[in-house]
PDB file of C-alpha atoms in Angstrom:
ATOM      1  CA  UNK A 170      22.202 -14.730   1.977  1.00  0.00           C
ATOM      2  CA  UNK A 171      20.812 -16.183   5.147  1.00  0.00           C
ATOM      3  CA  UNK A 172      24.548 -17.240   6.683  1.00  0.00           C
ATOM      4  CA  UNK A 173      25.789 -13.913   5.050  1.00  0.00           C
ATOM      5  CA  UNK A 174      23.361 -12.183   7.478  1.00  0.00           C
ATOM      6  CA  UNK A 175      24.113 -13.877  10.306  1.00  0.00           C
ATOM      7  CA  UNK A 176      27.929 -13.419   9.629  1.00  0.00           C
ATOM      8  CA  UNK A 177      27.662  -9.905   9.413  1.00  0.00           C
ATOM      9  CA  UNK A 178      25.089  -9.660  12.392  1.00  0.00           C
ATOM     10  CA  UNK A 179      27.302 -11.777  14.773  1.00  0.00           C
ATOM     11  CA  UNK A 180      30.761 -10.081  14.234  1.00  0.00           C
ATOM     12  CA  UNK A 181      29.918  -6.333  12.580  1.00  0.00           C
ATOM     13  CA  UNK A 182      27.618  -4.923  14.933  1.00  0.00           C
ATOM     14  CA  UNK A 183      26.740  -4.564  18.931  1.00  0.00           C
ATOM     15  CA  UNK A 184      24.481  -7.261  19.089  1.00  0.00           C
ATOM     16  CA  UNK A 185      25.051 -10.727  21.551  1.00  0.00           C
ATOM     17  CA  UNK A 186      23.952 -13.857  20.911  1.00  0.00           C
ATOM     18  CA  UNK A 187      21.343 -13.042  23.140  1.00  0.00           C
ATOM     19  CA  UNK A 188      20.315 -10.516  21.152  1.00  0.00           C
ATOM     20  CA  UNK A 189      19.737 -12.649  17.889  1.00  0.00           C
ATOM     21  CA  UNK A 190      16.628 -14.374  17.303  1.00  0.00           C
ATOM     22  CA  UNK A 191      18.109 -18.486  16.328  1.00  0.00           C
ATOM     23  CA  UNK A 192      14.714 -19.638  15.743  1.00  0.00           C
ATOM     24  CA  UNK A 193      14.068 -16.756  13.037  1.00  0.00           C
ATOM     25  CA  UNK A 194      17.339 -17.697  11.669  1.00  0.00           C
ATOM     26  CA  UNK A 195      17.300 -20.897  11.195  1.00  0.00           C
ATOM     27  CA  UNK A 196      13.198 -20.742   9.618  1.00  0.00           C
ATOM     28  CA  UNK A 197      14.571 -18.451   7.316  1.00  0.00           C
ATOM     29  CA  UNK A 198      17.669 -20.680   6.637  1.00  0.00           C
ATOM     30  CA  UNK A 199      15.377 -23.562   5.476  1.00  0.00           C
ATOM     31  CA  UNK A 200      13.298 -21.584   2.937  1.00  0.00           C
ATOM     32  CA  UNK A 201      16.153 -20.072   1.224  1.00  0.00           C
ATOM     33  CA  UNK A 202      18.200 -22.993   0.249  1.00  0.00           C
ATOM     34  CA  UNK A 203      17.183 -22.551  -3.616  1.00  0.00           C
ATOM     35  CA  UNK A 204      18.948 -18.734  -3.445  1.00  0.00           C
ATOM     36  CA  UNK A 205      22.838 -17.878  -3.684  1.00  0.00           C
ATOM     37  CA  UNK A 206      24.308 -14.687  -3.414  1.00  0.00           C
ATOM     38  CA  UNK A 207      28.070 -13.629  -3.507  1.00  0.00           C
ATOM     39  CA  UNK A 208      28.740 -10.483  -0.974  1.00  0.00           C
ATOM     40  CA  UNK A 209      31.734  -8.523  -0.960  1.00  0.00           C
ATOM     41  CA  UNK A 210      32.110  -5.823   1.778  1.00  0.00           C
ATOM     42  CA  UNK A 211      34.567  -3.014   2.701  1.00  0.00           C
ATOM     43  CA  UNK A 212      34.614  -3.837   6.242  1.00  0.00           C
ATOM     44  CA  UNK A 213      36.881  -0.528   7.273  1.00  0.00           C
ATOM     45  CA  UNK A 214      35.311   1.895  10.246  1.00  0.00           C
ATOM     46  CA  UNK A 215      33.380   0.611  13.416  1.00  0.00           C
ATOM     47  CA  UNK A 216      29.868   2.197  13.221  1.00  0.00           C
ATOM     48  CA  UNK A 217      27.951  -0.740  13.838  1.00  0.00           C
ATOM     49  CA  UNK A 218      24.672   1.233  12.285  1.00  0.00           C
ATOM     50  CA  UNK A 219      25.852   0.666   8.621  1.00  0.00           C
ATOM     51  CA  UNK A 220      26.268  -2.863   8.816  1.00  0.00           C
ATOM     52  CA  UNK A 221      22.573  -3.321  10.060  1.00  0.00           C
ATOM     53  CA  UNK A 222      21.431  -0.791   7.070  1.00  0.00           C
ATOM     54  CA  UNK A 223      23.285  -2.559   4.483  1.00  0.00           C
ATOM     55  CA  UNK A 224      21.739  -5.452   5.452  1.00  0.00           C
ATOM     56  CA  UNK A 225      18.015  -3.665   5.370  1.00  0.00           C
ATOM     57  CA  UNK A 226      18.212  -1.508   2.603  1.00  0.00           C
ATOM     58  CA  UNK A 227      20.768  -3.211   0.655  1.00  0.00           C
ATOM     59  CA  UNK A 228      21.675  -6.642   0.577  1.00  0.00           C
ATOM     60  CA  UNK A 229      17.833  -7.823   1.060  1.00  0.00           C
ATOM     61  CA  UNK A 230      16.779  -5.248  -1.658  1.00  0.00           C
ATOM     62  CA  UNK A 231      18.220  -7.968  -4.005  1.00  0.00           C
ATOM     63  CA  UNK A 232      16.077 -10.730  -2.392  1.00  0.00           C
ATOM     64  CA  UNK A 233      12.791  -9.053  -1.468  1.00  0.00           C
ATOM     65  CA  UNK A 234      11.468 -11.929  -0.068  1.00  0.00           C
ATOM     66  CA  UNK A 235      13.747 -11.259   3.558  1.00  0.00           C
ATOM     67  CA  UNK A 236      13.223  -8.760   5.404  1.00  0.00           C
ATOM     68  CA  UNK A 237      14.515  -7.966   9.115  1.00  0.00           C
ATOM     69  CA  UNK A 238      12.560  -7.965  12.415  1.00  0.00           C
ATOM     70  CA  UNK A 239      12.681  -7.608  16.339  1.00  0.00           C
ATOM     71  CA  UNK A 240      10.723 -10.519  17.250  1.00  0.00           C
ATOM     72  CA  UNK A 241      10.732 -12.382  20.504  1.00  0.00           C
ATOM     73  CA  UNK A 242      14.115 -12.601  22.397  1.00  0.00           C
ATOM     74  CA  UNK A 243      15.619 -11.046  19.146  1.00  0.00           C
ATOM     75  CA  UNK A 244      16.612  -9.523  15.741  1.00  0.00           C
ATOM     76  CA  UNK A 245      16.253 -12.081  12.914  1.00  0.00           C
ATOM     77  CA  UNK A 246      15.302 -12.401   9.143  1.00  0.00           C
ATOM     78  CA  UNK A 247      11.669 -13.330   8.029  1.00  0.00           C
ATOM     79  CA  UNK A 248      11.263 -14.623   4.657  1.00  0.00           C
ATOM     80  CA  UNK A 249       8.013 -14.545   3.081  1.00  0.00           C
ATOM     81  CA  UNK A 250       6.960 -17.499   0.924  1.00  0.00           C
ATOM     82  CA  UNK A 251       3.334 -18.187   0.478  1.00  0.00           C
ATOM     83  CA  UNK A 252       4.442 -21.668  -0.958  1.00  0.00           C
ATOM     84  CA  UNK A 253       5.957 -22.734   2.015  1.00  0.00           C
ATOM     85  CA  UNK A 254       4.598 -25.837   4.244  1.00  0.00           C
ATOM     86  CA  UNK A 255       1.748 -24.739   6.679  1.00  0.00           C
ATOM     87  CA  UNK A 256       2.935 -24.215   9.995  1.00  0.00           C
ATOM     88  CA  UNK A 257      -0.484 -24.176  12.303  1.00  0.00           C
ATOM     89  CA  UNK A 258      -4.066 -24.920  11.677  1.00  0.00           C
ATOM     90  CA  UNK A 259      -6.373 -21.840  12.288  1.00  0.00           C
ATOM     91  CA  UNK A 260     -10.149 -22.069  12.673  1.00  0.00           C
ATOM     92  CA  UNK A 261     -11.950 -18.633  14.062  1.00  0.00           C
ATOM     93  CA  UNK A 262     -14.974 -20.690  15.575  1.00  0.00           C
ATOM     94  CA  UNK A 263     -12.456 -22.483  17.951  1.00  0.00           C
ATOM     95  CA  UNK A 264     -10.137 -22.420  20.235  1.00  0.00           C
ATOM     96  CA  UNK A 265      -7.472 -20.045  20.574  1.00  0.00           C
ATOM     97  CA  UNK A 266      -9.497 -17.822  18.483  1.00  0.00           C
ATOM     98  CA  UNK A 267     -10.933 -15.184  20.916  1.00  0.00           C
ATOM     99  CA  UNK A 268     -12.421 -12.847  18.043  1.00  0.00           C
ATOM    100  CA  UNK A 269     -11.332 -11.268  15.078  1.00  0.00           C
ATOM    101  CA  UNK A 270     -10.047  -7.656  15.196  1.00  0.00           C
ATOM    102  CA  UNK A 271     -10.184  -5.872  12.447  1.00  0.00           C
ATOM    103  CA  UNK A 272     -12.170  -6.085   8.985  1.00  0.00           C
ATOM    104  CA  UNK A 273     -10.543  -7.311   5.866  1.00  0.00           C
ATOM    105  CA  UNK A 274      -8.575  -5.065   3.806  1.00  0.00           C
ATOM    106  CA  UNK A 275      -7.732  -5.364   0.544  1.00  0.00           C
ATOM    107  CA  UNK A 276      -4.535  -4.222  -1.223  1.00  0.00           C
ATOM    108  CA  UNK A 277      -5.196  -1.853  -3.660  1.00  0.00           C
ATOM    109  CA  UNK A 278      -4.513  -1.747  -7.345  1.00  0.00           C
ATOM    110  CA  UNK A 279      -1.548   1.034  -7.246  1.00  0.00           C
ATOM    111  CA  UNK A 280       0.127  -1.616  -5.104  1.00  0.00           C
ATOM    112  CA  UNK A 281      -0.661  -4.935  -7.792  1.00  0.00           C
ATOM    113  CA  UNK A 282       2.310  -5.102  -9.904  1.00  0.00           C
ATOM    114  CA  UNK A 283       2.970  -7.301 -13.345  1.00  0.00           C
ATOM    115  CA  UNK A 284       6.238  -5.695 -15.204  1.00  0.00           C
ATOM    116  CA  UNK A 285       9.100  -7.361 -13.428  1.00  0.00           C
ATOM    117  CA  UNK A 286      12.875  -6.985 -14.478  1.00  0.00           C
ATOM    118  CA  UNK A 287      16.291  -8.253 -12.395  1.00  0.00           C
ATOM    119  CA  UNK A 288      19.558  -7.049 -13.341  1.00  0.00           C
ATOM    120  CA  UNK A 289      22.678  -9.648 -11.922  1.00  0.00           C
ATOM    121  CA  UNK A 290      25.864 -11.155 -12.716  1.00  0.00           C
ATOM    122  CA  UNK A 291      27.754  -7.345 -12.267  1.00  0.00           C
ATOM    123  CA  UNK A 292      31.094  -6.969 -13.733  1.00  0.00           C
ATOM    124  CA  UNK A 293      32.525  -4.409 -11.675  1.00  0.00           C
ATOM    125  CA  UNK A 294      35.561  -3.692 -13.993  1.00  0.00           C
ATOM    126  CA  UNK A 295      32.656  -3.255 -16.953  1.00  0.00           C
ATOM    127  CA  UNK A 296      30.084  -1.476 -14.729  1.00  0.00           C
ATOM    128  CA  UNK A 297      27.886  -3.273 -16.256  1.00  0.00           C
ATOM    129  CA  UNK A 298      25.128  -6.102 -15.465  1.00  0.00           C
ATOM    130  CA  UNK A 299      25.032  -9.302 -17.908  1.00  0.00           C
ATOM    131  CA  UNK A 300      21.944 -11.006 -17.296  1.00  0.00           C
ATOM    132  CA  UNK A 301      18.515 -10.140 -17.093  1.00  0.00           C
ATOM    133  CA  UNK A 302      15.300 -11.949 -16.490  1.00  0.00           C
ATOM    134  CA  UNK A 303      11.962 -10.026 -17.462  1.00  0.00           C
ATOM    135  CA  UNK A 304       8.647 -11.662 -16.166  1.00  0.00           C
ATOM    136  CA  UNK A 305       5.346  -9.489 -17.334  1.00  0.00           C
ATOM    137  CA  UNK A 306       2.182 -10.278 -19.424  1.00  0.00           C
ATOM    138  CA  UNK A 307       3.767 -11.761 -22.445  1.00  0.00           C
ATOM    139  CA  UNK A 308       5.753 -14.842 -20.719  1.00  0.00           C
ATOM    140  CA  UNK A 309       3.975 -15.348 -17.481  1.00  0.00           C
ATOM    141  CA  UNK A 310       0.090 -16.267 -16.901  1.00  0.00           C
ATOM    142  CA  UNK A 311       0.004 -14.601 -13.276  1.00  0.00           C
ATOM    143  CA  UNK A 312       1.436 -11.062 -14.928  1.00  0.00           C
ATOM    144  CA  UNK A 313      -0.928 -11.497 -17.889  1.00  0.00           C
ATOM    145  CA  UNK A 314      -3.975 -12.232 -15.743  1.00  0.00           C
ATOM    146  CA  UNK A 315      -3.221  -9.215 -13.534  1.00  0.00           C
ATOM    147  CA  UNK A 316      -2.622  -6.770 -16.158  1.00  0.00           C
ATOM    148  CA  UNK A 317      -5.859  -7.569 -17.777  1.00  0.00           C
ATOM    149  CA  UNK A 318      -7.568  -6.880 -14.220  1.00  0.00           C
ATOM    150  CA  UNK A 319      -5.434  -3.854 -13.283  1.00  0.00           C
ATOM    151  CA  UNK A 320      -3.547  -2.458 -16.681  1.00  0.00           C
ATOM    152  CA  UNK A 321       0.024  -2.895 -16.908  1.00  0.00           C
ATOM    153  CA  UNK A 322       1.903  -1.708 -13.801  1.00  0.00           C
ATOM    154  CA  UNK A 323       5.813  -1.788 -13.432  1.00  0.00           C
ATOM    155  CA  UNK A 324       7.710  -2.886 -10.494  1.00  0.00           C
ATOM    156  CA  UNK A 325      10.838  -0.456 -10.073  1.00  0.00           C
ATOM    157  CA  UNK A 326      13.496  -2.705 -11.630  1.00  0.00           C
ATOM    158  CA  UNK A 327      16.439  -4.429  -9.268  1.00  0.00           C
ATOM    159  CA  UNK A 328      19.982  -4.319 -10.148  1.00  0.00           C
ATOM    160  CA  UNK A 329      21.472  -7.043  -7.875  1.00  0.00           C
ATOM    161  CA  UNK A 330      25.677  -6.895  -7.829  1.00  0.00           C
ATOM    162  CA  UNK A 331      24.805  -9.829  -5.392  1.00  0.00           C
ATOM    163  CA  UNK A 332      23.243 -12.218  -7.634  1.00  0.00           C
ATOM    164  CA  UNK A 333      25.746 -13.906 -10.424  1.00  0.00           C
ATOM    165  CA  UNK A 334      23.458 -17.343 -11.362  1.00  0.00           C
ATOM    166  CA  UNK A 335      20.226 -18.026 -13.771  1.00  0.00           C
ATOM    167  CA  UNK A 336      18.668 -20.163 -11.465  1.00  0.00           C
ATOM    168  CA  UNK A 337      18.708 -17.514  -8.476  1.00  0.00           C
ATOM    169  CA  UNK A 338      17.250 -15.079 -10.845  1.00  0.00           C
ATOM    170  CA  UNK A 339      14.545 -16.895 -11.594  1.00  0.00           C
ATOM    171  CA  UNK A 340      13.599 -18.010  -8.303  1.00  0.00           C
ATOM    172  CA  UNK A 341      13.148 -13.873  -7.371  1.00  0.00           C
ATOM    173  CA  UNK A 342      11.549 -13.191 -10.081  1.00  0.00           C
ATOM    174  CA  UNK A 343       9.386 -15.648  -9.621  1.00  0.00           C
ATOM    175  CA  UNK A 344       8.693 -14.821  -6.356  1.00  0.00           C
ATOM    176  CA  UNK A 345       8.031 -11.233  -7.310  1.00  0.00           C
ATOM    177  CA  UNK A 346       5.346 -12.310  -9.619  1.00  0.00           C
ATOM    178  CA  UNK A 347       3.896 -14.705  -7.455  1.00  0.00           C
ATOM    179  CA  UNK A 348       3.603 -12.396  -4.724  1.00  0.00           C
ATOM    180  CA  UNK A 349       3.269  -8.935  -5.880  1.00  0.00           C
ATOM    181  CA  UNK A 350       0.713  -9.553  -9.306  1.00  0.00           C
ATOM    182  CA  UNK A 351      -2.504 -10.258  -7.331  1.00  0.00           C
ATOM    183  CA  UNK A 352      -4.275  -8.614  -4.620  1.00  0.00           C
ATOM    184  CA  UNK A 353      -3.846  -9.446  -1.169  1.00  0.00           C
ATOM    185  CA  UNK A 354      -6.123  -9.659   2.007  1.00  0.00           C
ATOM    186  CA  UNK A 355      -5.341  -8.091   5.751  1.00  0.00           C
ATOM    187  CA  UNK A 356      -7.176  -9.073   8.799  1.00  0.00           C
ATOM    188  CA  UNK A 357      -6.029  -9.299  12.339  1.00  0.00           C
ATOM    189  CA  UNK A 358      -7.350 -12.259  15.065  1.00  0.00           C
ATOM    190  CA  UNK A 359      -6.886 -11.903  18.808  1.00  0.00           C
ATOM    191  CA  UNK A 360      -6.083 -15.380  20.043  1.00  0.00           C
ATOM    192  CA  UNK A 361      -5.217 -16.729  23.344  1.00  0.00           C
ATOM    193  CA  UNK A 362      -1.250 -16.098  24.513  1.00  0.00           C
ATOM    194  CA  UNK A 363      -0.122 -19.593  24.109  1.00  0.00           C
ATOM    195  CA  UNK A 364      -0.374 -18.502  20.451  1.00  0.00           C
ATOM    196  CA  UNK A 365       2.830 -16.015  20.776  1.00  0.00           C
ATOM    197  CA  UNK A 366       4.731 -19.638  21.450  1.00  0.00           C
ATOM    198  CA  UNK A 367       3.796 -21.519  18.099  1.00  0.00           C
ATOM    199  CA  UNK A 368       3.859 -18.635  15.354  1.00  0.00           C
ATOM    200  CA  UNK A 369       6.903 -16.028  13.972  1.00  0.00           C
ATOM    201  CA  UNK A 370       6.335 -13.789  11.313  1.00  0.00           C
ATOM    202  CA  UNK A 371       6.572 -15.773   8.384  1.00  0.00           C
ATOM    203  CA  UNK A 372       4.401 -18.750   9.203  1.00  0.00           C
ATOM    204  CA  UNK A 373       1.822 -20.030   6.767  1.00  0.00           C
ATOM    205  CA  UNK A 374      -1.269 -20.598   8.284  1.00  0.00           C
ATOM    206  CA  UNK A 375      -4.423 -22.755   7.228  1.00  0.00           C
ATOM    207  CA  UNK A 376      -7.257 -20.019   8.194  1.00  0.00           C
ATOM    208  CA  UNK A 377     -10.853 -21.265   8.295  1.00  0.00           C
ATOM    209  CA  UNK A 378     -13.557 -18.311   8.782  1.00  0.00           C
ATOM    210  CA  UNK A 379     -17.181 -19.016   7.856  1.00  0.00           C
ATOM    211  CA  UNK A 380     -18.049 -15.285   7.662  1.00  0.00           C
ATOM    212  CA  UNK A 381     -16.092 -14.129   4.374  1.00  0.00           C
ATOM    213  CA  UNK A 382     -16.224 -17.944   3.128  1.00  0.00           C
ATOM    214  CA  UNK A 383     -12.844 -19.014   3.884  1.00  0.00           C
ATOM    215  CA  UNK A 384     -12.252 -22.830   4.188  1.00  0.00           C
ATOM    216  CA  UNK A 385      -8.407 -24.165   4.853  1.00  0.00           C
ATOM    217  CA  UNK A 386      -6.998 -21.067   2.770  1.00  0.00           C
ATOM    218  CA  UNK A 387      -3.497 -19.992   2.843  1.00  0.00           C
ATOM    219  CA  UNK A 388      -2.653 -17.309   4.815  1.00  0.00           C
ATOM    220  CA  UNK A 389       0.962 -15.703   6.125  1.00  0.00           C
ATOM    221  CA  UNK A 390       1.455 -14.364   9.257  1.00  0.00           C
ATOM    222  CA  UNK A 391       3.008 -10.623   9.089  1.00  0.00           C
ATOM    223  CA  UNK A 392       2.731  -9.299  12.644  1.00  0.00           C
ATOM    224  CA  UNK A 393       2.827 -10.911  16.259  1.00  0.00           C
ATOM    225  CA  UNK A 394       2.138  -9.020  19.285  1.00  0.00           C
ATOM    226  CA  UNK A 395       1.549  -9.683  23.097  1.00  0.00           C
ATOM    227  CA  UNK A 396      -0.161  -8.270  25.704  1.00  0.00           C
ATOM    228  CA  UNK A 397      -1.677  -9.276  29.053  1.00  0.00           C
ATOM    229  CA  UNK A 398      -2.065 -12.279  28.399  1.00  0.00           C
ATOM    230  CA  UNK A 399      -3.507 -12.137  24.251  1.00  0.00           C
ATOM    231  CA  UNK A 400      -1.569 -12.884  21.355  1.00  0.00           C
ATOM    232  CA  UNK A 401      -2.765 -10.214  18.436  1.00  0.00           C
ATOM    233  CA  UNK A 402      -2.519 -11.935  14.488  1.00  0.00           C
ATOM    234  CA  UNK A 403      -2.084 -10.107  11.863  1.00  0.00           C
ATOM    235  CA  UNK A 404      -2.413 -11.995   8.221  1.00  0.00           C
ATOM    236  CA  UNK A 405      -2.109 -11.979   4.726  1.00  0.00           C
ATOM    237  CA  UNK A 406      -4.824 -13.751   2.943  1.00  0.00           C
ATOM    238  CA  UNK A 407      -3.152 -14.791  -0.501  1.00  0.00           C
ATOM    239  CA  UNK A 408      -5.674 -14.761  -3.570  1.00  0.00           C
ATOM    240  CA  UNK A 409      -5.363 -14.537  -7.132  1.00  0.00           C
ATOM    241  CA  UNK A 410      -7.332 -13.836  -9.975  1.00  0.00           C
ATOM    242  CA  UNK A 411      -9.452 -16.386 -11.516  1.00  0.00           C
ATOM    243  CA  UNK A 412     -10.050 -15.628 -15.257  1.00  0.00           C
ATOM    244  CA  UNK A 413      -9.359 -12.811 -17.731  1.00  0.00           C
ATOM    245  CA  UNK A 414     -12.687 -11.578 -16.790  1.00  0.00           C
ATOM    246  CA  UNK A 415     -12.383 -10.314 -13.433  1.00  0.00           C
ATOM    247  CA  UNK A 416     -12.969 -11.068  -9.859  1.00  0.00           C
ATOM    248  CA  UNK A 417     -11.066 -12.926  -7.516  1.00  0.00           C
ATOM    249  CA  UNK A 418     -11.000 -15.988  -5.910  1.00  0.00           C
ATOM    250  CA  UNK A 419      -9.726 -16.829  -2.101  1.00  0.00           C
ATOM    251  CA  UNK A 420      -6.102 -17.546  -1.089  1.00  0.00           C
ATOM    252  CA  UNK A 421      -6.184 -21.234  -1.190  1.00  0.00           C
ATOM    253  CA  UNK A 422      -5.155 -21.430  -5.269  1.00  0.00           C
ATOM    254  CA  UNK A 423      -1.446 -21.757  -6.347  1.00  0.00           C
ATOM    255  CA  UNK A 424      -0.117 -19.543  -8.487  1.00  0.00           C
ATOM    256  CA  UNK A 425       1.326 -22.565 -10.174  1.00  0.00           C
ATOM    257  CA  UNK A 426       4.845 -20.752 -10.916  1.00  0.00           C
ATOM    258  CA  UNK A 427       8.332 -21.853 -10.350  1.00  0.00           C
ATOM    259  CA  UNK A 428      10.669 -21.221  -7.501  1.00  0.00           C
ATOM    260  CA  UNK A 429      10.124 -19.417  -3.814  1.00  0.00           C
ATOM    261  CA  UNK A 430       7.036 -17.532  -4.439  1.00  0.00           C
ATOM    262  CA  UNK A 431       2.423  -9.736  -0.154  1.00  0.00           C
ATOM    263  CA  UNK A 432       3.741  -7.151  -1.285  1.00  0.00           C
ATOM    264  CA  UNK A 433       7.204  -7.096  -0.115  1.00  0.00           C
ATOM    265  CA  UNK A 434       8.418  -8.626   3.069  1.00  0.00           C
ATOM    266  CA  UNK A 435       9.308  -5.768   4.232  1.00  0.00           C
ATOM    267  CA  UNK A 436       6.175  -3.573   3.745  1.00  0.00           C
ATOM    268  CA  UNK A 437       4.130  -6.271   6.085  1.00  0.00           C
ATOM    269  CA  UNK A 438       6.901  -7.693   8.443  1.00  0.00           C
ATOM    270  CA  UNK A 439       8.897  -4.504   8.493  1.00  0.00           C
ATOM    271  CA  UNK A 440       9.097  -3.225  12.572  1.00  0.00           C
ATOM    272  CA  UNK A 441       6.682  -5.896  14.018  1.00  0.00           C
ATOM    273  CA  UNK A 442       7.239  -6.332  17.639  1.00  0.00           C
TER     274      UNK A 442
END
């Protein structure tokens, strides 16, 4: 879906190359290998404003895990993978840390989700979708856990004409469970400019802060912003659920599912500057 993007970025609407953040591109490129999708598109008319919302609001509707930005130099896609390698080593006592911004929010339960269905492999002449992959609390441990903490809670399902193979399928779903079942942290960090130049939206981070008892755990940068001379963080702390009993622990634990596994990309990364 990546190269689709960039296809239909490059020659369907009014943005240069100058205009088209490579460096998004091509971090996104690398964490999507394990996806496919197959795109037809009625490329009649010249209003270059439905290309760029087909691309928002429809093709990465089927893979939740992109969304689109203006970041930098540039418009780009930011995928969201809390599995992904770290990218930068973040300790709040040291330097570039200048102070943290904000408190830590939690998501809250009406945005936890554990019911998951995708619809693929469309047969147009049919109109009608022959596969389906189902994750909730009776086949995954992530869904189960969370619905014991939170009560069952369905995720709209996703009818995807885009996605024809099992192995794709899974790798959403999985992502959807791994992201979306358990709660998820917000804090922001004001850190020294030079930070604006080794971050995008996207990055994993490995986020020490003593004060809420955080040592090395995963975190996923959703929002970068500069000004006079600061670089402003914004994060998503990943945790997940401990036991059947309640609680949570912090975001360095692995969900220990399959596949590319925040709510969805585009809730935190949609808009960022």
């Amino acid at each position: 879906p990546i190269d689709q993007i960039r296809y239909l970025v490059s020659g369907f609407t009014g943005l240069d190359e100058a205009s088209i953040n490579q460096t998004l591109f091509s971090k996104a490129r690398s964490r999507t290998t394990s996806i496919q999708s197959n795109t037809v598109i009625n490329a009649g008319g010249g209003n270059n404003a439905s290309t760029i919302s087909f691309i928002e609001g429809t093709l990465c509707a089927s893979f939740p895990m992109i969304s689109m930005v203006w970041e930098g130099n540039g418009y780009g896609p930011v995928v969201i993978d809390r599995n992904a390698p770290v990218s930068y080593v973040l300790d709040v006592d040291q330097w570039p840390v200048l102070g943290r911004l904000s408190g830590v929010t939690e998501t809250p339960k009406n945005k936890v989700y554990n019911d998951f269905q995708l619809h693929f492999q469309y047969n147009a002449m049919q109109d009608l979708y022959g596969g389906m992959v189902i994750r909730n609390h009776t086949n995954n441990n992530l869904c189960n856990i969370s619905a014991t903490n939170c009560g069952v809670r369905q995720y709209s399902p996703i009818e995807s004409p885009y996605i024809q193979d099992t192995g794709t399928a899974g790798v959403v779903a999985d992502w959807l469970t791994a992201h979306l079942s358990q709660p998820k942290l917000l804090v922001e960090y004001q850190c020294e400019g030079v930070m604006y130049l080794k971050v995008t939206t996207g990055d994993n981070i490995e986020l020490t802060d003593p004060e809420f008892g955080w040592d090395s755990v995963i975190a996923t940068v959703v929002g970068v912003k500069y000004k006079s001379g600061t670089c402003t963080l914004s994060l998503c702390v990943w945790q997940t659920y401990f036991g059947l009993g309640g609680g949570s622990a912090s975001g360095n634990q692995r969900s220990g599912v399959s596949g590319n596994v925040m709510m969805q990309a585009g809730a935190f990364a949609g808009g960022q500057s």
